[in-house]
mmCIF file of C-alpha atoms and ligand atoms in Angstrom:
data_model
loop_
_atom_site.group_PDB
_atom_site.id
_atom_site.type_symbol
_atom_site.label_atom_id
_atom_site.label_comp_id
_atom_site.label_asym_id
_atom_site.label_seq_id
_atom_site.Cartn_x
_atom_site.Cartn_y
_atom_site.Cartn_z
ATOM 1 C CA MET I 1 0.000 0.000 0.000
ATOM 2 C CA THR I 2 1.431 3.363 -0.937
ATOM 3 C CA ASP I 3 0.331 6.533 0.820
ATOM 4 C CA LEU I 4 -0.075 9.799 -1.002
ATOM 5 C CA ILE I 5 1.852 12.548 0.780
ATOM 6 C CA SER I 6 1.261 16.211 -0.073
ATOM 7 C CA LEU I 7 3.953 18.842 0.149
ATOM 8 C CA VAL I 8 2.682 22.417 0.252
ATOM 9 C CA VAL I 9 5.208 24.991 -0.904
ATOM 10 C CA PRO I 10 4.540 28.760 -0.933
ATOM 11 C CA PHE I 11 6.527 30.686 -3.567
ATOM 12 C CA TYR I 12 6.903 34.444 -3.650
ATOM 13 C CA ASN I 13 9.611 35.641 -6.029
ATOM 14 C CA GLU I 14 11.724 32.529 -5.529
ATOM 15 C CA ALA I 15 13.051 32.272 -9.095
ATOM 16 C CA GLU I 16 16.629 31.929 -7.841
ATOM 17 C CA ALA I 17 15.774 29.312 -5.255
ATOM 18 C CA ILE I 18 13.649 26.969 -7.418
ATOM 19 C CA PRO I 19 16.551 25.101 -9.099
ATOM 20 C CA TYR I 20 18.192 24.427 -5.726
ATOM 21 C CA PHE I 21 14.847 23.464 -4.245
ATOM 22 C CA CYS I 22 14.150 20.833 -6.901
ATOM 23 C CA ALA I 23 17.712 19.541 -6.901
ATOM 24 C CA THR I 24 17.510 18.857 -3.165
ATOM 25 C CA LEU I 25 13.871 17.904 -2.765
ATOM 26 C CA LEU I 26 13.436 15.343 -5.543
ATOM 27 C CA PRO I 27 16.358 13.058 -4.547
ATOM 28 C CA ALA I 28 15.192 13.243 -0.922
ATOM 29 C CA LEU I 29 11.702 12.114 -1.969
ATOM 30 C CA GLU I 30 12.991 9.363 -4.241
ATOM 31 C CA ALA I 31 14.981 7.939 -1.326
ATOM 32 C CA ILE I 32 11.736 7.304 0.578
ATOM 33 C CA ALA I 33 10.085 4.044 -0.426
ATOM 34 C CA GLY I 34 6.397 3.233 -0.417
ATOM 35 C CA THR I 35 4.975 6.713 -0.943
ATOM 36 C CA ASP I 36 3.440 8.718 -3.752
ATOM 37 C CA TRP I 37 3.984 12.456 -3.744
ATOM 38 C CA GLU I 38 2.157 15.537 -4.820
ATOM 39 C CA ILE I 39 3.976 18.825 -4.593
ATOM 40 C CA ILE I 40 1.479 21.655 -4.393
ATOM 41 C CA CYS I 41 3.249 24.846 -5.373
ATOM 42 C CA VAL I 42 1.387 28.030 -4.558
ATOM 43 C CA ASP I 43 2.585 31.020 -6.553
ATOM 44 C CA ASP I 44 1.764 33.924 -4.275
ATOM 45 C CA GLY I 45 1.669 36.629 -6.952
ATOM 46 C CA SER I 46 5.354 36.496 -7.870
ATOM 47 C CA THR I 47 6.605 39.164 -10.229
ATOM 48 C CA ASP I 48 9.677 37.275 -11.482
ATOM 49 C CA THR I 49 9.942 34.008 -13.436
ATOM 50 C CA THR I 50 8.737 31.873 -10.500
ATOM 51 C CA LEU I 51 5.372 31.071 -12.084
ATOM 52 C CA LEU I 52 6.891 30.199 -15.469
ATOM 53 C CA GLN I 53 9.330 27.826 -13.826
ATOM 54 C CA LEU I 54 6.595 26.211 -11.737
ATOM 55 C CA VAL I 55 4.304 25.686 -14.722
ATOM 56 C CA ALA I 56 7.193 24.127 -16.641
ATOM 57 C CA LEU I 57 7.818 21.809 -13.706
ATOM 58 C CA SER I 58 4.173 20.759 -13.574
ATOM 59 C CA GLN I 59 4.210 19.975 -17.295
ATOM 60 C CA ALA I 60 7.354 17.854 -17.023
ATOM 61 C CA ASP I 61 6.492 16.068 -13.784
ATOM 62 C CA PRO I 62 2.881 15.192 -12.871
ATOM 63 C CA ARG I 63 3.722 15.263 -9.178
ATOM 64 C CA PHE I 64 3.911 19.058 -9.357
ATOM 65 C CA ARG I 65 0.604 20.905 -9.107
ATOM 66 C CA VAL I 66 0.558 24.684 -9.286
ATOM 67 C CA ILE I 67 -1.943 27.114 -7.801
ATOM 68 C CA GLU I 68 -1.632 30.597 -9.228
ATOM 69 C CA PHE I 69 -2.877 33.445 -7.018
ATOM 70 C CA SER I 70 -4.357 36.568 -8.583
ATOM 71 C CA ARG I 71 -1.937 38.689 -6.511
ATOM 72 C CA ASN I 72 0.307 38.478 -3.435
ATOM 73 C CA PHE I 73 -1.881 37.343 -0.541
ATOM 74 C CA GLY I 74 0.928 36.475 1.892
ATOM 75 C CA LYS I 75 2.427 33.236 3.116
ATOM 76 C CA GLU I 76 -0.470 32.398 5.442
ATOM 77 C CA ALA I 77 -2.973 32.545 2.587
ATOM 78 C CA ALA I 78 -0.646 30.526 0.352
ATOM 79 C CA LEU I 79 -0.367 27.796 2.976
ATOM 80 C CA THR I 80 -4.145 27.819 3.434
ATOM 81 C CA ALA I 81 -4.723 27.398 -0.304
ATOM 82 C CA GLY I 82 -2.173 24.579 -0.539
ATOM 83 C CA ILE I 83 -3.638 22.763 2.450
ATOM 84 C CA ASP I 84 -7.151 23.175 1.025
ATOM 85 C CA ALA I 85 -6.042 21.596 -2.246
ATOM 86 C CA ALA I 86 -3.960 18.783 -0.726
ATOM 87 C CA ARG I 87 -5.325 15.266 -1.145
ATOM 88 C CA GLY I 88 -2.633 13.318 0.686
ATOM 89 C CA ALA I 89 -2.966 11.138 3.769
ATOM 90 C CA ALA I 90 -0.439 13.497 5.312
ATOM 91 C CA VAL I 91 0.417 17.100 4.449
ATOM 92 C CA ILE I 92 3.786 18.813 4.902
ATOM 93 C CA PRO I 93 4.147 22.592 4.438
ATOM 94 C CA ILE I 94 7.736 23.420 3.479
ATOM 95 C CA ASP I 95 9.529 26.662 2.484
ATOM 96 C CA ALA I 96 10.924 27.059 -1.008
ATOM 97 C CA ASP I 97 14.293 28.395 0.138
ATOM 98 C CA LEU I 98 15.566 25.082 1.626
ATOM 99 C CA GLN I 99 15.557 26.503 5.141
ATOM 100 C CA ASP I 100 13.288 23.549 5.915
ATOM 101 C CA PRO I 101 15.625 20.662 4.977
ATOM 102 C CA PRO I 102 13.840 18.014 2.842
ATOM 103 C CA GLU I 103 16.093 15.339 4.375
ATOM 104 C CA LEU I 104 13.928 15.608 7.483
ATOM 105 C CA ILE I 105 10.839 14.361 5.633
ATOM 106 C CA ALA I 106 11.902 10.715 5.986
ATOM 107 C CA GLN I 107 12.095 11.083 9.781
ATOM 108 C CA MET I 108 8.737 12.835 9.850
ATOM 109 C CA LEU I 109 7.117 10.018 7.909
ATOM 110 C CA ALA I 110 8.648 7.428 10.233
ATOM 111 C CA ALA I 111 7.204 9.219 13.269
ATOM 112 C CA TRP I 112 3.839 9.520 11.498
ATOM 113 C CA ARG I 113 3.788 5.802 10.654
ATOM 114 C CA ALA I 114 4.585 5.128 14.323
ATOM 115 C CA GLY I 115 1.320 6.837 15.270
ATOM 116 C CA ALA I 116 1.968 10.580 15.542
ATOM 117 C CA GLU I 117 -0.726 12.832 14.070
ATOM 118 C CA VAL I 118 1.479 15.919 14.052
ATOM 119 C CA VAL I 119 5.259 15.832 13.637
ATOM 120 C CA LEU I 120 6.907 19.168 14.429
ATOM 121 C CA ALA I 121 10.353 20.160 13.197
ATOM 122 C CA ARG I 122 12.036 22.276 15.860
ATOM 123 C CA ARG I 123 15.036 24.481 15.055
ATOM 124 C CA THR I 124 17.751 23.915 17.612
ATOM 125 C CA ASP I 125 20.085 26.351 15.926
ATOM 126 C CA ARG I 126 18.813 29.620 14.492
ATOM 127 C CA ALA I 127 22.296 30.926 13.781
ATOM 128 C CA SER I 128 21.121 31.649 10.224
ATOM 129 C CA ASP I 129 18.739 34.273 11.617
ATOM 130 C CA GLY I 130 20.115 37.569 12.894
ATOM 131 C CA MET I 131 20.499 38.297 16.607
ATOM 132 C CA LEU I 132 17.569 40.743 16.574
ATOM 133 C CA LYS I 133 15.216 38.295 14.850
ATOM 134 C CA ARG I 134 16.105 35.520 17.318
ATOM 135 C CA LYS I 135 15.628 37.735 20.381
ATOM 136 C CA THR I 136 12.351 39.264 19.223
ATOM 137 C CA ALA I 137 11.065 35.813 18.265
ATOM 138 C CA ALA I 138 11.905 34.522 21.759
ATOM 139 C CA TRP I 139 10.061 37.469 23.355
ATOM 140 C CA PHE I 140 7.081 36.912 21.113
ATOM 141 C CA TYR I 141 6.710 33.271 22.163
ATOM 142 C CA ARG I 142 7.199 34.038 25.850
ATOM 143 C CA LEU I 143 4.618 36.831 25.852
ATOM 144 C CA HIS I 144 2.173 34.986 23.640
ATOM 145 C CA ASN I 145 2.262 31.789 25.652
ATOM 146 C CA HIS I 146 1.826 33.795 28.847
ATOM 147 C CA MET I 147 -1.279 35.553 27.577
ATOM 148 C CA SER I 148 -2.979 32.843 25.561
ATOM 149 C CA HIS I 149 -4.415 29.424 26.337
ATOM 150 C CA THR I 150 -3.164 28.234 22.959
ATOM 151 C CA LYS I 151 0.532 27.555 23.527
ATOM 152 C CA ILE I 152 2.635 27.941 20.388
ATOM 153 C CA PRO I 153 5.744 25.747 20.585
ATOM 154 C CA GLU I 154 8.903 27.848 20.490
ATOM 155 C CA ASN I 155 11.323 27.573 17.547
ATOM 156 C CA VAL I 156 8.810 25.693 15.435
ATOM 157 C CA GLY I 157 7.891 27.165 12.072
ATOM 158 C CA ASP I 158 5.320 26.027 9.560
ATOM 159 C CA PHE I 159 7.496 23.016 8.607
ATOM 160 C CA ARG I 160 5.664 20.010 10.036
ATOM 161 C CA LEU I 161 3.762 16.894 9.060
ATOM 162 C CA MET I 162 0.017 16.757 9.622
ATOM 163 C CA ASP I 163 -2.182 13.709 9.370
ATOM 164 C CA ARG I 164 -5.388 13.904 7.334
ATOM 165 C CA VAL I 165 -7.505 14.229 10.525
ATOM 166 C CA VAL I 166 -5.497 17.313 11.514
ATOM 167 C CA VAL I 167 -5.816 18.807 8.032
ATOM 168 C CA ASN I 168 -9.569 18.267 8.045
ATOM 169 C CA ALA I 169 -9.787 19.944 11.445
ATOM 170 C CA LEU I 170 -7.788 22.920 10.131
ATOM 171 C CA LYS I 171 -10.028 23.235 7.096
ATOM 172 C CA GLN I 172 -13.043 23.601 9.375
ATOM 173 C CA LEU I 173 -11.704 26.768 10.988
ATOM 174 C CA PRO I 174 -13.643 29.543 9.290
ATOM 175 C CA GLU I 175 -11.515 32.591 10.088
ATOM 176 C CA ARG I 176 -10.181 34.682 7.227
ATOM 177 C CA GLN I 177 -7.124 36.192 8.879
ATOM 178 C CA ARG I 178 -5.114 33.071 9.308
ATOM 179 C CA PHE I 179 -2.219 33.046 11.740
ATOM 180 C CA MET I 180 -1.193 29.517 10.801
ATOM 181 C CA LYS I 181 1.216 28.874 13.673
ATOM 182 C CA GLY I 182 -1.611 29.636 16.091
ATOM 183 C CA LEU I 183 -4.186 27.596 14.181
ATOM 184 C CA PHE I 184 -1.803 24.637 13.982
ATOM 185 C CA ALA I 185 -1.328 24.804 17.742
ATOM 186 C CA TRP I 186 -5.016 25.325 18.423
ATOM 187 C CA VAL I 187 -6.178 22.097 16.760
ATOM 188 C CA GLY I 188 -3.896 20.002 18.993
ATOM 189 C CA PHE I 189 -3.657 16.221 18.277
ATOM 190 C CA ARG I 190 -0.940 13.696 19.171
ATOM 191 C CA THR I 191 2.331 15.507 18.566
ATOM 192 C CA VAL I 192 5.958 14.394 18.208
ATOM 193 C CA THR I 193 8.911 16.774 17.818
ATOM 194 C CA ILE I 194 12.065 16.338 15.728
ATOM 195 C CA ASP I 195 15.069 18.681 16.128
ATOM 196 C CA TYR I 196 17.162 20.163 13.332
ATOM 197 C CA ALA I 197 19.591 23.011 12.722
ATOM 198 C CA ARG I 198 18.092 25.722 10.497
ATOM 199 C CA PRO I 199 20.339 26.362 7.502
ATOM 200 C CA PRO I 200 20.640 29.762 5.779
ATOM 201 C CA ARG I 201 18.569 30.539 2.675
ATOM 202 C CA ALA I 202 19.700 28.646 -0.465
ATOM 203 C CA ALA I 203 19.243 31.730 -2.667
ATOM 204 C CA GLY I 204 17.378 35.025 -2.801
ATOM 205 C CA ALA I 205 16.447 37.217 0.143
ATOM 206 C CA THR I 206 13.931 36.955 2.963
ATOM 207 C CA LYS I 207 10.436 38.255 2.190
ATOM 208 C CA PHE I 208 9.734 39.423 5.726
ATOM 209 C CA SER I 209 10.955 42.862 6.773
ATOM 210 C CA GLY I 210 11.133 43.921 10.420
ATOM 211 C CA PHE I 211 7.810 45.731 10.177
ATOM 212 C CA ALA I 212 6.098 42.779 8.507
ATOM 213 C CA LEU I 213 7.252 40.585 11.385
ATOM 214 C CA TRP I 214 5.929 43.114 13.917
ATOM 215 C CA ASN I 215 2.503 43.038 12.253
ATOM 216 C CA PHE I 216 2.693 39.271 12.152
ATOM 217 C CA ALA I 217 3.359 39.137 15.913
ATOM 218 C CA LEU I 218 0.464 41.533 16.572
ATOM 219 C CA GLU I 219 -1.754 39.294 14.482
ATOM 220 C CA GLY I 220 -0.682 36.351 16.609
ATOM 221 C CA PHE I 221 -1.423 38.086 19.904
ATOM 222 C CA THR I 222 -4.788 39.452 18.891
ATOM 223 C CA SER I 223 -5.932 36.278 17.105
ATOM 224 C CA PHE I 224 -5.363 34.043 20.070
ATOM 225 C CA SER I 225 -5.734 36.153 23.178
ATOM 226 C CA THR I 226 -8.035 38.821 24.507
ATOM 227 C CA ALA I 227 -5.631 39.549 27.368
ATOM 228 C CA PRO I 228 -4.428 42.809 25.743
ATOM 229 C CA LEU I 229 -8.032 44.031 25.881
ATOM 230 C CA LYS I 230 -8.541 43.027 29.490
ATOM 231 C CA ILE I 231 -5.358 44.354 31.130
ATOM 232 C CA TRP I 232 -6.445 47.940 30.449
ATOM 233 C CA THR I 233 -9.343 47.623 32.856
ATOM 234 C CA TYR I 234 -6.932 46.706 35.644
ATOM 235 C CA LEU I 235 -4.348 49.269 34.634
ATOM 236 C CA GLY I 236 -7.091 51.902 34.477
ATOM 237 C CA ALA I 237 -8.318 50.959 37.961
ATOM 238 C CA LEU I 238 -4.780 51.080 39.291
ATOM 239 C CA THR I 239 -3.984 54.491 37.843
ATOM 240 C CA ALA I 240 -7.364 55.821 39.018
ATOM 241 C CA LEU I 241 -6.504 54.694 42.547
ATOM 242 C CA GLY I 242 -3.112 56.396 42.224
ATOM 243 C CA THR I 243 -4.831 59.612 41.137
ATOM 244 C CA VAL I 244 -7.201 59.561 44.122
ATOM 245 C CA LEU I 245 -4.279 59.086 46.511
ATOM 246 C CA TYR I 246 -2.326 61.853 44.816
ATOM 247 C CA ALA I 247 -5.319 64.215 44.967
ATOM 248 C CA LEU I 248 -5.717 63.484 48.685
ATOM 249 C CA TYR I 249 -2.044 64.239 49.207
ATOM 250 C CA ILE I 250 -2.369 67.579 47.409
ATOM 251 C CA VAL I 251 -5.455 68.550 49.431
ATOM 252 C CA ILE I 252 -3.803 67.720 52.748
ATOM 253 C CA TYR I 253 -0.562 69.396 51.692
ATOM 254 C CA THR I 254 -2.416 72.571 50.722
ATOM 255 C CA VAL I 255 -4.398 72.608 53.981
ATOM 256 C CA VAL I 256 -1.271 72.142 56.101
ATOM 257 C CA PHE I 257 1.351 74.174 54.226
ATOM 258 C CA GLY I 258 -0.746 76.457 52.015
ATOM 259 C CA ASN I 259 -0.537 76.686 48.232
ATOM 260 C CA LYS I 260 2.960 78.046 47.569
ATOM 261 C CA VAL I 261 3.522 76.956 43.994
ATOM 262 C CA PRO I 262 0.693 76.567 41.478
ATOM 263 C CA GLY I 263 0.751 72.918 40.400
ATOM 264 C CA TYR I 264 1.457 73.250 36.721
ATOM 265 C CA ALA I 265 3.930 70.426 36.645
ATOM 266 C CA SER I 266 1.798 67.853 38.413
ATOM 267 C CA LEU I 267 -1.233 68.786 36.343
ATOM 268 C CA PHE I 268 0.666 68.542 33.135
ATOM 269 C CA VAL I 269 2.125 65.154 34.061
ATOM 270 C CA ALA I 270 -1.244 63.783 35.114
ATOM 271 C CA ILE I 271 -3.022 64.952 31.966
ATOM 272 C CA THR I 272 -0.436 63.605 29.562
ATOM 273 C CA PHE I 273 -0.127 60.345 31.456
ATOM 274 C CA PHE I 274 -3.843 59.610 31.380
ATOM 275 C CA GLY I 275 -4.057 60.854 27.840
ATOM 276 C CA SER I 276 -1.459 58.335 26.787
ATOM 277 C CA VAL I 277 -3.044 55.467 28.683
ATOM 278 C CA GLN I 278 -6.316 56.222 26.932
ATOM 279 C CA LEU I 279 -4.694 56.437 23.526
ATOM 280 C CA ILE I 280 -2.996 53.085 23.992
ATOM 281 C CA SER I 281 -6.187 51.397 25.076
ATOM 282 C CA ILE I 282 -8.155 52.958 22.235
ATOM 283 C CA GLY I 283 -5.475 51.683 19.866
ATOM 284 C CA LEU I 284 -5.824 48.205 21.270
ATOM 285 C CA LEU I 285 -9.587 48.309 20.955
ATOM 286 C CA GLY I 286 -9.025 49.388 17.382
ATOM 287 C CA GLU I 287 -6.890 46.309 16.728
ATOM 288 C CA TYR I 288 -9.687 44.000 17.788
ATOM 289 C CA ILE I 289 -12.460 45.989 16.161
ATOM 290 C CA GLY I 290 -10.435 46.006 12.954
ATOM 291 C CA ARG I 291 -10.260 42.248 13.181
ATOM 292 C CA ILE I 292 -14.005 41.956 13.729
ATOM 293 C CA TYR I 293 -14.495 44.236 10.738
ATOM 294 C CA VAL I 294 -12.293 42.113 8.500
ATOM 295 C CA GLU I 295 -13.952 38.869 9.599
ATOM 296 C CA THR I 296 -17.476 40.196 9.111
ATOM 297 C CA LYS I 297 -16.707 41.060 5.505
ATOM 298 C CA GLN I 298 -16.301 37.310 4.915
ATOM 299 C CA ARG I 299 -13.902 37.838 2.061
ATOM 300 C CA PRO I 300 -12.014 34.719 1.014
ATOM 301 C CA SER I 301 -8.404 34.611 2.234
ATOM 302 C CA TYR I 302 -7.114 34.125 -1.316
ATOM 303 C CA LEU I 303 -8.175 34.162 -4.971
ATOM 304 C CA ILE I 304 -6.929 31.689 -7.557
ATOM 305 C CA ARG I 305 -6.357 32.862 -11.127
ATOM 306 C CA LYS I 306 -5.612 29.418 -12.509
ATOM 307 C CA THR I 307 -4.353 25.990 -11.565
ATOM 308 C CA HIS I 308 -1.794 23.956 -13.479
ATOM 309 C CA GLY I 309 -1.339 20.193 -13.336
ATOM 310 C CA ARG I 310 -3.732 17.564 -12.071
ATOM 311 C CA PHE I 311 -6.557 19.228 -10.208
ATOM 312 C CA ASP I 312 -9.517 17.343 -11.668
ATOM 313 C CA GLY I 313 -9.962 14.546 -9.202
ATOM 314 C CA THR I 314 -7.234 12.349 -10.727
HETATM 315 N N1 UDP H 401 6.332 33.621 0.988
HETATM 316 C C1 UDP H 401 5.088 33.703 0.350
HETATM 317 N N2 UDP H 401 4.420 34.908 0.340
HETATM 318 C C2 UDP H 401 4.910 36.031 0.931
HETATM 319 C C3 UDP H 401 6.170 35.934 1.600
HETATM 320 C C4 UDP H 401 6.839 34.720 1.611
HETATM 321 O O1 UDP H 401 4.607 32.705 -0.192
HETATM 322 O O2 UDP H 401 4.272 37.069 0.880
HETATM 323 C C5 UDP H 401 7.063 32.318 0.993
HETATM 324 C C6 UDP H 401 8.494 32.390 0.471
HETATM 325 O O3 UDP H 401 8.542 32.281 -0.925
HETATM 326 C C7 UDP H 401 9.136 31.204 1.171
HETATM 327 C C8 UDP H 401 8.399 31.142 2.507
HETATM 328 O O4 UDP H 401 7.204 31.892 2.335
HETATM 329 O O5 UDP H 401 8.919 29.981 0.489
HETATM 330 C C9 UDP H 401 9.225 31.713 3.648
HETATM 331 O O6 UDP H 401 9.651 33.028 3.326
HETATM 332 P P1 UDP H 401 11.072 33.595 3.754
HETATM 333 O O7 UDP H 401 12.132 32.573 3.516
HETATM 334 O O8 UDP H 401 11.240 34.913 3.076
HETATM 335 O O9 UDP H 401 10.864 33.794 5.313
HETATM 336 P P2 UDP H 401 11.982 33.609 6.468
HETATM 337 O O10 UDP H 401 12.561 32.239 6.287
HETATM 338 O O11 UDP H 401 12.960 34.684 6.246
HETATM 339 O O12 UDP H 401 11.193 33.751 7.734
HETATM 340 MG MG1 MG H 402 13.355 31.509 4.607
#
């Protein structure tokens, strides 16, 4: 009996990386016996020759299937589309830049055959990422896992194996703004972890700037925790108490010593402080309301222009 395994690969301007990707991936797959493969390539609105190369691949090798987005929808949408289209008994999202080593797939399959429903690949060595990216990532996980009931495993990316039951569970989640790491963690299931050292990019440059990562982290917090909304109530109560105490102090001071200096400074400090607390909390409310707004529009998370390769039930 041969199982069909689906690889889901998001591509955004990866023209330089594709030759390396194929040269490493295909031998790694051939070395694994007893499995059929489908490689679902999602072209996330690339503006270079990525799509041309992918279509050529799908024409030469029926294992390659290509989904062509109408524009750049982002990696999360690309993964969602690939997972939606996957037909395999297990699904493995993998980056196109070889930072997720295909050699690990054999180990993942072994763990899956031994009964795991999710096999995570954990990076033990992120030396290929800069110091700042590593530190901010560590802070993100610590803060997120403190605030949210859904614990996201640290140093685990999207590279993982998911059994069909897990994939079906994921496909049932209706939200449009998809923070995949969080959704993966939310569904749960029997999980096994494999360690690996994360290599540098094979070619090309990273698609995530510092600001994109910041927005991504914010998305993670607000998608999986309402703690940022709730802390303001407590902080507000605390600062209100502080104000009452301070006001009492001023009254008593004035009664005892008289009003020598008009309190410009203290007034100014108090006004700006409370002003800023209010602005921050309004901003936070805005984050959540924005999310509600986006979800209520019920727009799809991606649009497909065309598919290439076998998509007609074969
Ligand atoms: N990617 C994508 N859409 C985007 C940005 C990235 O499909 O808008 C893909 C990209 O082609 C790659 C994967 O997501 O296959 C990971 O991107 P990258 O290597 O730039 O991220 P990093 O490893 O630096 O976190
Ligand atoms: Mg990368």
